[in-house]
Amino acid sequence: MRYQIRHAIVKYAADTILEDVNFEIHDHEKIAIIGRNGCGKTTLLKLISGEVEMANPDSDEECGIVMAGKQRIGYLRQISFEDSSITVEEEILKVFAPVFSCEKRMQELTEQMKTDTSEHLLKEYAALQAKMEALRGYTYRQDMETMFQRFGFALKDLQRPIGTFSGGQQTKVAFVKLLLSQPDIMLLDEPTNHLDNDMADWLEDYLKKWRGALIMVTHDRYFLDSVCNRIVEIDKGKIYSYQTNYSGFLELKTQRQEMEVASERKRQSILRVELEWIRRGARARSTKQKAHIQRYEELRDKQAPVQDSQVELSSISTRLGKTTVELDHICKSYGGKKLIDDFSYNFLKGDRVGFIGPNGCGKSTLMKMIAGIISPDSGKVIIGQTVKMGYYAQEIASEKPTDETEIDLSYMDPNQRVIDYVKDTAEYIQTVDGLMSASVMLDRFLFPPEKQYSLIGKLSGGEKKRLNLLRVLASSPNLLILDEPTNNLDIATLTILEDYLDRYEGIVVTVSHDRYFLDRTMRRIFAFEGDGKIRQYEGGYTDYALKKQAEREAEETETPRKAEMATGATQKGQRTRGPQKLKFTYQEQKDYETIEADIAALEEKIENLDKEMETASTDFVKLNQIMADKEAAESLLEERMDRWMYLEELAAKIAEQ
């Protein structure tokens, strides 16, 4: 055991956030903390890091925090940098403060030892040398530059102010700083927010191999499933631990809730019997009867399990005419960088379109062009007269933008009341259940009456995003633009949003790095592939990823073949003597001997996966994984069949010589 919290209580003002929490961290554990927005996930991370204290440290000798020796705890926060004006190098070098302290003292000792060679000075210097080695103080510059470049930066970027980087790039810088600190326990608060898909994939692989303990808060369900081996759920101030990944957690939680319901049903049944006995009255007051009464009172006073309130997404989109949104050969550049080059697309009714690509490639720029906020350099954006857009911005702006067109999209006045923010859009909202007031809709979005009159500035990040989503839907849009909609939303709300989009009759356009969300909701993917080029792929994210993988494998197969053909006829400075006989290369001969068995094995694998799909028809996560495995197997089978045909033709030509 590396770390243990015993019977902790954490309060903010009069509110109890965490109650009687017992939490352990063991070697090599990869723990995910999940729960509703505002339940205390970040608070638990802060308790572990030492940023918040227990409310009851002295109430019980069993309370407190226990660590196995000194533990270096690294914490990646959602908001990582206080001063955005300093350079990246200056920020990262803060990690090496102990190294610089050692260096300074060693320099002082060096000067002292020029005139004084006392043994205690020599011993201190030797101890500092050992400490420098342990801190990797002699290679810190090399370590910093290597790690910085590993995250896709150029060395010249070290001299740029942090504020000049995008949100995703700042997250990468924060990761560099965190990993260079060499923590024993790593705390990550929404680590995949703002990371592009390639970077999220890299981080996923890195954390799988991470040897220290890992605790993270994240809504990325594929990430949870792949990296974590333990799920900790915070529910109404208490924590529940599940020794499994996210898929296993869903199953075990369902079992727990079913047991709680069954237990409550049994309690109510016994209570009815006991109540009837009490009502009949007991003539004698024996000890047995007193125990009977006591049992009744205990059953009566026992609290029933409280079910979580659920967000209710419900709105009616307005009618959409024949002309929707047409992008006609649009181009856009910023600062000499080409973001979008000659892109055309006509959005169809019912479209579900996702845009993906690296940070800074132009995805959000394209969304703003569709929304009419900015104009293309060339080409046209044609918007139909009946189109009514709802724009769900990536970031909530706390300061009023200079461009008045953006006020209604992302700005939230921290001094405005919650209910007034919604009323600015509509006092009454048309839903499938009829006309509803702003107050009723807020209640459906988990803003009870007492919270509706509080200031927006007092809401959590997740609550602000939820409120912003309500305002977008309140306008009854028939075209939804969702720019990173999954950031800062809890999994429960995400699931409800996904269900809502299933029923939504309008067009949905999204920019997202959430692979699960893209697979769950989108039917077409557009990928930014560099130099302003945007390529279309049918299906969700997994379909896109499999097609890209197949293309890479085909390219890797083709390159050696071309090299063989280029070098097979002549060598530099040599002349051929007569016609060269065809023959198998070593690899071709090896493949020819085993390829039929490979094909048979792949066909059997696909058949077995088909059977698994039938049994997992109600488990979306498992079904999605099986489908991905099947598509990968089918793609590989197609490649092996092509290889077999090539080898058969080559074998026939060799036989004819």
XYZ file of C-alpha atoms in Angstrom:
657
model
C 0.000 0.000 0.000
C 1.389 3.398 -1.062
C -1.265 5.713 0.365
C -4.333 5.489 2.590
C -7.126 7.858 3.668
C -9.045 6.815 6.798
C -12.564 8.030 7.634
C -12.092 11.448 6.033
C -14.739 14.163 6.022
C -14.323 17.193 3.750
C -16.541 20.263 3.991
C -16.877 23.520 2.071
C -18.525 26.035 4.380
C -21.565 24.191 5.773
C -21.763 21.660 2.913
C -20.327 18.168 3.382
C -18.648 17.163 0.118
C -17.069 13.858 1.212
C -18.323 11.830 4.157
C -16.439 9.054 5.989
C -14.167 8.337 3.037
C -11.829 5.352 3.168
C -9.486 5.158 0.211
C -6.346 3.150 -0.554
C -3.790 3.360 -3.348
C -1.633 0.326 -4.094
C 1.435 -0.133 -6.300
C 0.783 -0.028 -10.059
C -2.930 0.665 -9.589
C -4.653 2.721 -12.272
C -7.746 4.178 -10.654
C -10.515 6.208 -12.286
C -12.758 8.398 -10.119
C -16.197 8.929 -11.622
C -19.464 10.516 -10.544
C -21.820 13.411 -11.241
C -20.515 16.947 -11.656
C -20.102 18.510 -8.224
C -20.002 15.159 -6.369
C -16.431 15.703 -5.090
C -14.139 14.054 -7.669
C -11.702 16.969 -7.875
C -12.017 17.456 -4.105
C -10.761 13.890 -3.577
C -7.771 14.587 -5.840
C -7.034 17.749 -3.847
C -7.294 15.792 -0.587
C -4.714 13.295 -1.867
C -2.420 16.096 -3.092
C -2.694 17.931 0.238
C -4.443 21.026 -1.180
C -7.504 20.529 1.040
C -7.641 19.191 4.575
C -9.958 16.854 6.403
C -12.654 18.481 8.522
C -12.164 15.869 11.244
C -8.421 15.241 11.650
C -8.590 15.031 15.450
C -11.990 13.448 15.970
C -10.779 9.865 15.955
C -7.397 8.189 16.186
C -8.432 6.070 13.194
C -8.838 9.192 11.038
C -6.016 10.538 8.936
C -3.680 9.904 6.014
C -1.031 7.177 5.997
C 1.797 6.896 3.433
C 4.404 4.195 2.859
C 7.456 6.450 3.153
C 7.765 9.737 1.321
C 5.611 9.780 -1.835
C 6.128 12.262 -4.677
C 2.643 13.274 -5.793
C 2.223 14.904 -9.217
C -1.039 16.691 -10.008
C -2.285 17.689 -13.474
C -5.115 20.184 -12.986
C -7.732 21.281 -15.502
C -6.359 24.831 -15.228
C -2.622 24.403 -14.996
C -0.868 27.770 -15.301
C -1.345 30.888 -13.179
C 0.946 33.156 -15.217
C 0.497 32.809 -18.994
C 3.040 35.551 -19.769
C 6.160 33.563 -18.823
C 7.881 31.288 -21.320
C 7.381 27.550 -21.474
C 10.997 27.006 -20.428
C 10.588 29.186 -17.331
C 7.457 27.235 -16.345
C 9.006 23.787 -16.862
C 12.217 24.705 -15.033
C 10.148 25.196 -11.862
C 10.185 21.389 -11.621
C 13.947 21.432 -11.138
C 13.983 23.843 -8.177
C 15.565 21.141 -5.913
C 18.294 20.633 -8.541
C 19.095 24.351 -8.661
C 19.171 24.476 -4.863
C 21.685 21.612 -4.842
C 23.792 23.293 -7.518
C 23.890 26.555 -5.584
C 24.989 24.856 -2.375
C 27.632 22.797 -4.224
C 29.038 26.009 -5.710
C 29.208 27.549 -2.242
C 31.000 24.478 -0.888
C 33.441 24.517 -3.820
C 34.437 28.069 -2.911
C 34.755 27.163 0.793
C 36.895 24.107 0.088
C 39.487 26.223 -1.719
C 40.611 27.351 1.727
C 38.982 24.758 4.003
C 39.151 20.998 3.417
C 37.349 19.940 6.567
C 35.849 16.459 6.541
C 32.309 17.668 7.211
C 32.435 19.856 4.065
C 33.631 16.891 1.984
C 30.850 14.712 3.375
C 28.209 17.355 2.651
C 29.515 17.752 -0.902
C 29.414 13.970 -1.457
C 25.850 13.825 -0.118
C 24.833 16.631 -2.498
C 26.418 14.772 -5.422
C 24.378 11.668 -4.580
C 21.237 13.810 -4.312
C 21.959 15.387 -7.724
C 22.263 11.936 -9.274
C 18.986 10.838 -7.687
C 17.278 13.979 -9.010
C 18.851 13.436 -12.478
C 20.302 16.892 -11.980
C 23.228 16.346 -14.344
C 20.931 15.542 -17.286
C 17.884 17.715 -16.529
C 18.339 19.918 -19.617
C 18.559 16.879 -21.920
C 15.597 15.219 -20.154
C 13.499 18.382 -20.556
C 14.246 18.784 -24.254
C 13.686 15.083 -25.007
C 10.317 15.012 -23.217
C 9.286 18.327 -24.806
C 9.986 17.012 -28.307
C 8.239 13.723 -27.528
C 5.032 15.718 -27.118
C 5.373 17.112 -30.652
C 6.975 20.482 -29.864
C 9.999 22.108 -31.501
C 12.821 23.260 -29.215
C 12.240 26.882 -30.276
C 8.768 26.635 -28.690
C 10.459 26.655 -25.266
C 10.930 30.400 -25.663
C 7.288 31.146 -26.464
C 4.962 32.571 -23.761
C 2.490 29.976 -22.498
C -0.469 32.213 -23.372
C 0.352 31.918 -27.089
C -0.451 28.193 -27.108
C -3.887 26.609 -27.598
C -5.687 24.821 -24.755
C -4.550 21.441 -26.058
C -0.938 22.560 -26.356
C -1.017 23.954 -22.804
C -2.260 20.569 -21.588
C 0.733 18.955 -23.307
C 3.121 21.415 -21.613
C 1.508 20.580 -18.262
C 2.102 16.875 -18.985
C 5.765 17.511 -19.787
C 6.162 19.330 -16.474
C 4.319 16.564 -14.595
C 6.337 13.672 -16.036
C 9.656 15.441 -15.475
C 8.797 15.669 -11.760
C 8.989 11.817 -11.644
C 5.964 11.324 -9.354
C 5.276 8.117 -7.450
C 1.540 8.888 -7.550
C 0.120 10.713 -10.554
C -3.165 12.640 -10.258
C -4.882 13.600 -13.530
C -7.991 15.803 -13.712
C -9.638 15.353 -17.146
C -6.326 14.576 -18.911
C -7.855 14.073 -22.390
C -9.645 17.454 -22.467
C -8.232 19.487 -25.381
C -6.007 16.615 -26.567
C -6.368 15.553 -30.177
C -7.011 11.909 -31.026
C -3.409 11.041 -31.880
C -2.160 12.568 -28.636
C -4.912 10.806 -26.645
C -3.850 7.492 -28.222
C -0.199 8.184 -27.303
C -1.129 9.105 -23.735
C -3.267 5.984 -23.445
C -0.302 3.771 -24.426
C 2.054 5.717 -22.136
C -0.168 5.380 -19.071
C -0.688 1.654 -19.695
C 3.088 1.236 -19.248
C 3.321 3.671 -16.332
C 4.868 1.884 -13.352
C 3.707 4.236 -10.592
C 0.229 4.628 -9.140
C -2.301 6.569 -11.223
C -5.543 8.251 -10.119
C -7.568 10.197 -12.659
C -10.874 11.902 -13.228
C -12.053 11.521 -16.817
C -15.234 11.176 -18.881
C -13.418 9.442 -21.783
C -15.020 5.994 -21.722
C -12.633 4.305 -24.180
C -9.747 5.714 -22.136
C -11.314 4.388 -18.932
C -11.797 0.951 -20.425
C -8.286 0.706 -21.831
C -6.158 2.181 -19.023
C -7.919 1.652 -15.685
C -8.031 -1.501 -13.579
C -10.138 -0.014 -10.757
C -13.155 2.298 -10.766
C -14.040 4.434 -7.739
C -17.506 5.997 -7.861
C -18.430 8.940 -5.643
C -22.138 8.959 -4.918
C -23.781 11.283 -2.355
C -20.536 11.820 -0.432
C -19.666 8.127 -0.184
C -17.306 6.119 -2.364
C -17.766 2.679 -3.909
C -14.786 0.749 -5.253
C -14.940 -1.717 -8.163
C -11.866 -3.806 -9.024
C -12.470 -3.711 -12.762
C -12.425 -1.468 -15.820
C -15.330 0.716 -16.975
C -17.238 -2.066 -18.753
C -17.056 -4.241 -15.655
C -18.079 -1.295 -13.489
C -21.307 -0.795 -15.446
C -22.246 -4.408 -14.833
C -21.301 -4.419 -11.135
C -23.042 -1.097 -10.459
C -26.242 -2.440 -12.009
C -25.997 -5.455 -9.715
C -25.444 -3.195 -6.672
C -28.452 -1.034 -7.521
C -30.626 -4.110 -8.083
C -29.568 -5.476 -4.683
C -30.380 -2.124 -3.044
C -33.833 -2.103 -4.659
C -34.451 -5.721 -3.617
C -33.311 -4.935 -0.074
C -35.625 -1.926 0.104
C -38.526 -4.003 -1.236
C -37.883 -6.611 1.479
C -37.666 -3.857 4.140
C -41.011 -2.421 3.083
C -42.610 -5.879 3.155
C -41.341 -6.608 6.674
C -42.310 -3.105 7.765
C -45.913 -3.672 6.671
C -46.075 -6.883 8.752
C -44.516 -5.182 11.772
C -46.822 -2.202 11.430
C -49.853 -4.476 11.409
C -48.575 -6.127 14.614
C -48.106 -2.716 16.270
C -51.581 -1.602 15.258
C -53.179 -4.718 16.796
C -51.530 -3.711 20.052
C -49.698 -5.859 22.494
C -51.462 -6.610 25.765
C -48.331 -7.604 27.598
C -45.080 -5.712 27.654
C -42.647 -8.546 27.707
C -38.974 -8.228 26.794
C -39.693 -10.100 23.567
C -42.395 -7.631 22.582
C -40.177 -4.661 23.419
C -37.515 -6.095 21.067
C -40.238 -6.459 18.454
C -41.126 -2.803 18.770
C -37.482 -1.802 18.638
C -36.989 -3.770 15.406
C -40.002 -2.015 13.897
C -38.579 1.402 14.804
C -35.186 0.520 13.314
C -36.801 -0.610 10.060
C -38.997 2.498 10.005
C -36.092 4.892 10.524
C -33.781 3.234 8.000
C -33.308 5.437 4.948
C -34.303 4.062 1.590
C -31.716 4.206 -1.231
C -31.894 7.557 -2.990
C -31.917 7.441 -6.760
C -29.887 10.029 -8.652
C -31.846 12.721 -10.402
C -31.355 12.585 -14.152
C -31.017 15.410 -16.623
C -34.070 15.482 -18.878
C -33.153 16.680 -22.370
C -36.297 17.583 -24.207
C -36.886 20.188 -26.885
C -38.511 20.465 -30.292
C -36.487 21.520 -33.318
C -38.048 23.912 -35.796
C -38.902 22.829 -39.352
C -35.962 22.570 -41.740
C -36.509 23.564 -45.368
C -34.995 22.133 -48.546
C -31.841 24.289 -48.403
C -29.751 23.662 -45.286
C -26.079 24.698 -45.207
C -23.826 24.492 -48.258
C -20.060 24.973 -48.126
C -18.906 25.904 -51.622
C -15.124 25.669 -52.208
C -14.259 27.538 -49.009
C -10.681 28.462 -48.069
C -9.240 29.941 -44.900
C -5.725 30.827 -43.729
C -4.319 32.464 -40.593
C -0.849 33.940 -40.300
C 0.311 32.309 -43.523
C -0.894 28.863 -42.375
C -3.479 27.221 -44.636
C -6.265 25.788 -42.447
C -8.962 24.944 -44.989
C -8.284 24.512 -48.703
C -11.127 24.211 -51.231
C -13.610 22.351 -49.040
C -17.159 21.719 -50.229
C -20.027 19.910 -48.557
C -23.824 20.073 -48.585
C -25.338 19.161 -45.217
C -28.340 16.860 -45.564
C -31.378 16.550 -43.327
C -30.623 14.201 -40.440
C -26.856 14.418 -41.004
C -24.560 13.337 -38.169
C -21.134 14.719 -39.094
C -17.994 14.716 -36.939
C -14.806 16.697 -37.625
C -11.496 15.464 -36.226
C -7.870 16.478 -36.492
C -4.871 17.741 -34.512
C -5.106 20.816 -32.269
C -4.895 24.074 -34.163
C -5.738 22.544 -37.550
C -8.879 24.693 -38.048
C -11.807 22.615 -36.733
C -13.276 25.336 -34.499
C -12.604 27.884 -37.270
C -14.737 25.809 -39.632
C -17.531 25.611 -37.034
C -17.505 29.403 -36.717
C -17.721 29.752 -40.496
C -20.734 27.439 -40.571
C -22.308 29.495 -37.776
C -21.649 32.708 -39.707
C -19.349 34.154 -37.039
C -16.371 34.482 -39.394
C -16.161 34.553 -43.203
C -14.023 32.383 -45.511
C -11.149 33.949 -47.472
C -12.732 32.582 -50.621
C -15.716 30.442 -51.498
C -19.233 30.723 -50.078
C -21.211 29.533 -47.067
C -24.878 29.332 -48.087
C -27.347 29.110 -45.202
C -31.007 28.263 -45.888
C -33.733 30.627 -44.698
C -35.287 28.020 -42.378
C -31.990 27.081 -40.701
C -31.934 27.898 -36.995
C -28.553 27.169 -35.449
C -27.643 26.252 -31.919
C -23.931 26.722 -31.210
C -22.495 24.891 -28.188
C -19.090 26.516 -27.723
C -15.956 24.672 -26.599
C -15.054 27.196 -23.928
C -17.248 29.295 -21.673
C -16.067 32.889 -21.848
C -16.045 34.763 -18.525
C -15.150 38.061 -20.182
C -17.304 39.835 -22.736
C -15.734 39.427 -26.200
C -15.098 42.404 -28.428
C -16.979 40.703 -31.269
C -20.661 41.168 -30.437
C -21.627 38.114 -32.521
C -19.976 35.807 -29.990
C -21.822 37.080 -26.920
C -24.787 34.768 -27.342
C -22.569 31.779 -28.098
C -20.059 31.441 -25.299
C -20.229 34.384 -22.923
C -21.645 33.816 -19.458
C -21.775 36.841 -17.154
C -20.552 35.567 -13.755
C -22.726 38.198 -12.026
C -25.929 37.137 -13.811
C -28.473 34.854 -12.136
C -28.895 31.372 -13.579
C -32.596 31.817 -14.410
C -32.040 35.175 -16.110
C -29.393 33.595 -18.364
C -31.984 31.140 -19.724
C -34.787 33.736 -19.873
C -32.598 35.877 -22.128
C -33.147 33.155 -24.748
C -36.722 32.115 -23.953
C -39.042 32.431 -20.965
C -41.058 29.480 -22.274
C -39.578 26.525 -24.153
C -41.430 24.213 -26.528
C -40.791 20.565 -25.625
C -42.280 17.199 -26.523
C -44.290 17.484 -23.297
C -45.663 20.909 -24.222
C -44.725 24.490 -23.357
C -42.469 24.721 -20.277
C -41.208 27.691 -18.299
C -37.513 28.431 -17.957
C -37.722 27.486 -14.263
C -39.187 24.032 -14.992
C -36.558 23.362 -17.661
C -33.817 24.382 -15.250
C -35.185 21.903 -12.724
C -35.047 19.191 -15.420
C -31.400 20.117 -15.961
C -30.673 19.551 -12.235
C -30.853 23.187 -11.219
C -33.309 23.167 -8.287
C -35.208 26.376 -7.399
C -32.660 27.456 -4.754
C -29.848 27.253 -7.316
C -31.746 29.063 -10.084
C -31.323 32.394 -8.316
C -27.638 31.963 -7.518
C -24.941 33.695 -9.588
C -23.363 31.927 -12.565
C -19.912 32.678 -11.153
C -20.606 30.281 -8.252
C -21.271 27.289 -10.548
C -18.717 24.560 -11.224
C -17.223 24.146 -14.704
C -19.489 21.177 -15.410
C -22.592 23.044 -14.217
C -21.757 25.999 -16.477
C -21.461 23.669 -19.467
C -24.789 22.042 -18.583
C -26.454 25.454 -18.269
C -24.994 26.549 -21.597
C -26.349 23.371 -23.209
C -29.829 24.158 -21.865
C -29.696 27.650 -23.364
C -28.657 26.247 -26.751
C -31.527 23.733 -26.768
C -33.990 26.374 -25.510
C -33.748 28.161 -28.860
C -35.260 25.062 -30.621
C -32.476 24.789 -33.217
C -32.724 22.520 -36.256
C -28.939 22.491 -36.737
C -26.758 21.791 -33.702
C -23.069 22.745 -33.760
C -21.288 21.035 -30.869
C -17.669 22.115 -30.352
C -16.054 19.609 -27.958
C -19.379 18.877 -26.219
C -18.000 16.187 -23.905
C -15.462 18.410 -22.100
C -16.447 18.872 -18.425
C -19.702 16.910 -18.712
C -20.078 13.888 -16.439
C -20.666 10.456 -17.954
C -24.312 10.310 -16.843
C -25.112 13.596 -18.655
C -23.118 12.470 -21.701
C -25.184 9.283 -21.921
C -28.404 11.306 -21.788
C -27.071 13.748 -24.428
C -26.266 10.802 -26.699
C -29.781 9.410 -26.242
C -31.197 12.873 -26.999
C -29.221 13.073 -30.256
C -30.648 9.678 -31.248
C -34.136 11.238 -31.160
C -33.138 14.680 -32.490
C -34.556 15.277 -35.984
C -32.236 18.085 -37.072
C -28.641 18.159 -38.298
C -25.787 17.554 -35.832
C -22.270 18.814 -36.577
C -19.595 18.204 -33.972
C -15.913 18.695 -33.289
C -14.762 16.131 -30.753
C -11.762 14.193 -29.514
C -14.034 11.773 -27.633
C -13.781 8.537 -29.605
C -16.698 6.899 -27.794
C -18.985 9.888 -28.425
C -18.052 9.931 -32.125
C -18.724 6.205 -32.446
C -21.990 6.500 -30.553
C -23.517 9.467 -32.384
C -21.819 10.183 -35.726
C -22.365 8.530 -39.107
C -19.746 10.424 -41.125
C -16.245 11.639 -40.227
C -14.259 14.450 -41.853
C -10.556 14.349 -40.980
C -8.173 17.320 -41.264
C -5.107 15.709 -42.855
C -2.705 18.625 -43.176
C -2.159 21.576 -45.473
C -5.862 22.466 -45.383
C -7.045 19.141 -46.826
C -10.202 17.597 -45.336
C -11.030 13.994 -46.231
C -14.374 12.240 -45.830
C -14.845 8.813 -44.166
C -18.108 6.939 -43.732
C -19.019 5.603 -40.273
C -17.865 6.550 -36.772
C -14.401 7.047 -35.326
C -13.544 3.333 -35.173
C -14.426 2.958 -38.861
C -12.120 5.883 -39.649
C -9.288 4.477 -37.497
C -9.527 1.032 -39.148
C -9.436 2.540 -42.648
C -6.354 4.596 -41.745
C -4.681 1.514 -40.264
C -5.419 -0.512 -43.409
C -3.964 2.286 -45.553
C -0.776 2.378 -43.467
C -0.393 -1.398 -43.643
C -0.946 -1.385 -47.406
C 1.674 1.349 -47.780
C 4.156 -0.573 -45.636
C 3.559 -3.670 -47.784
C 3.943 -1.746 -51.035
C 7.199 0.043 -50.147
C 9.413 -3.103 -49.904
C 7.818 -4.418 -53.113
C 8.794 -1.241 -54.979
C 12.279 -1.412 -53.523
C 12.630 -5.013 -54.718
C 11.497 -4.049 -58.206
C 13.914 -1.094 -58.310
C 16.929 -3.143 -57.236
C 16.029 -6.454 -58.816
C 17.019 -5.656 -62.391
C 20.372 -3.915 -62.054
C 22.788 -2.732 -59.421
C 24.709 0.544 -59.676
C 27.612 0.254 -62.027
C 26.668 -3.313 -63.141
C 25.343 -4.632 -66.436
C 22.938 -7.523 -66.603
C 23.835 -10.659 -68.446
C 20.788 -11.937 -70.280
C 17.238 -12.200 -68.890
C 16.883 -12.606 -65.137
C 14.803 -15.532 -63.877
C 11.863 -14.813 -61.602
C 12.037 -16.240 -58.086
C 10.492 -15.798 -54.659
C 12.215 -13.529 -52.181
C 12.814 -15.025 -48.742
C 9.728 -13.241 -47.336
C 7.561 -14.199 -50.323
C 8.566 -17.850 -49.975
C 7.771 -17.726 -46.241
C 4.390 -16.098 -46.887
C 3.536 -18.564 -49.670
C 3.999 -21.512 -47.307
C 1.763 -20.102 -44.506
C -0.738 -17.760 -46.136
C -3.520 -20.311 -46.708
C -3.437 -21.275 -43.029
C -3.492 -17.568 -42.091
C -6.577 -17.006 -44.270
C -8.361 -20.014 -42.747
C -7.609 -18.772 -39.211
C -8.935 -15.285 -40.019
C -12.133 -16.718 -41.509
C -12.662 -18.797 -38.359
C -12.009 -15.721 -36.175
C -14.627 -13.677 -38.072
C -17.144 -16.516 -37.697
C -16.545 -16.651 -33.916
C -16.876 -12.851 -33.631
C -20.248 -13.063 -35.398
C -21.396 -15.494 -32.704
C -20.101 -13.191 -29.939
C -22.035 -10.255 -31.455
C -25.268 -12.206 -31.097
C -24.686 -12.830 -27.384
C -23.560 -9.235 -26.684
C -26.384 -7.470 -28.517
C -27.444 -5.494 -25.383
C -23.960 -4.498 -24.212
C -23.001 -1.490 -26.340
C -19.408 -1.150 -25.108
C -18.628 -4.849 -25.620
C -20.523 -4.939 -28.920
C -18.599 -1.940 -30.194
C -15.294 -3.626 -29.314
C -16.349 -6.868 -31.037
C -17.381 -4.927 -34.158
C -14.033 -3.143 -34.154
C -12.221 -6.509 -33.827
C -14.338 -7.939 -36.665
C -13.646 -4.990 -38.985
C -9.928 -5.239 -38.228
C -10.006 -8.985 -38.966
C -11.956 -8.426 -42.207
C -9.507 -5.737 -43.285
C -6.572 -8.055 -42.546
C -8.320 -10.911 -44.390
C -8.760 -8.694 -47.449
C -5.073 -7.778 -47.349
C -4.025 -11.442 -46.979
C -6.288 -12.445 -49.886
C -4.643 -9.799 -52.094
C -1.238 -11.096 -51.011
C -2.291 -14.693 -51.771
C -3.452 -13.756 -55.308
C -0.151 -11.944 -55.957
C 1.883 -14.947 -54.726
C -0.200 -17.425 -56.768
C 0.341 -15.384 -59.936
C 4.070 -15.139 -59.190
C 4.261 -18.881 -58.528
C 2.561 -19.576 -61.878
C 5.052 -17.333 -63.731
C 7.989 -19.021 -61.973
C 6.644 -22.454 -62.977
C 6.353 -21.375 -66.645
C 10.054 -20.349 -66.927
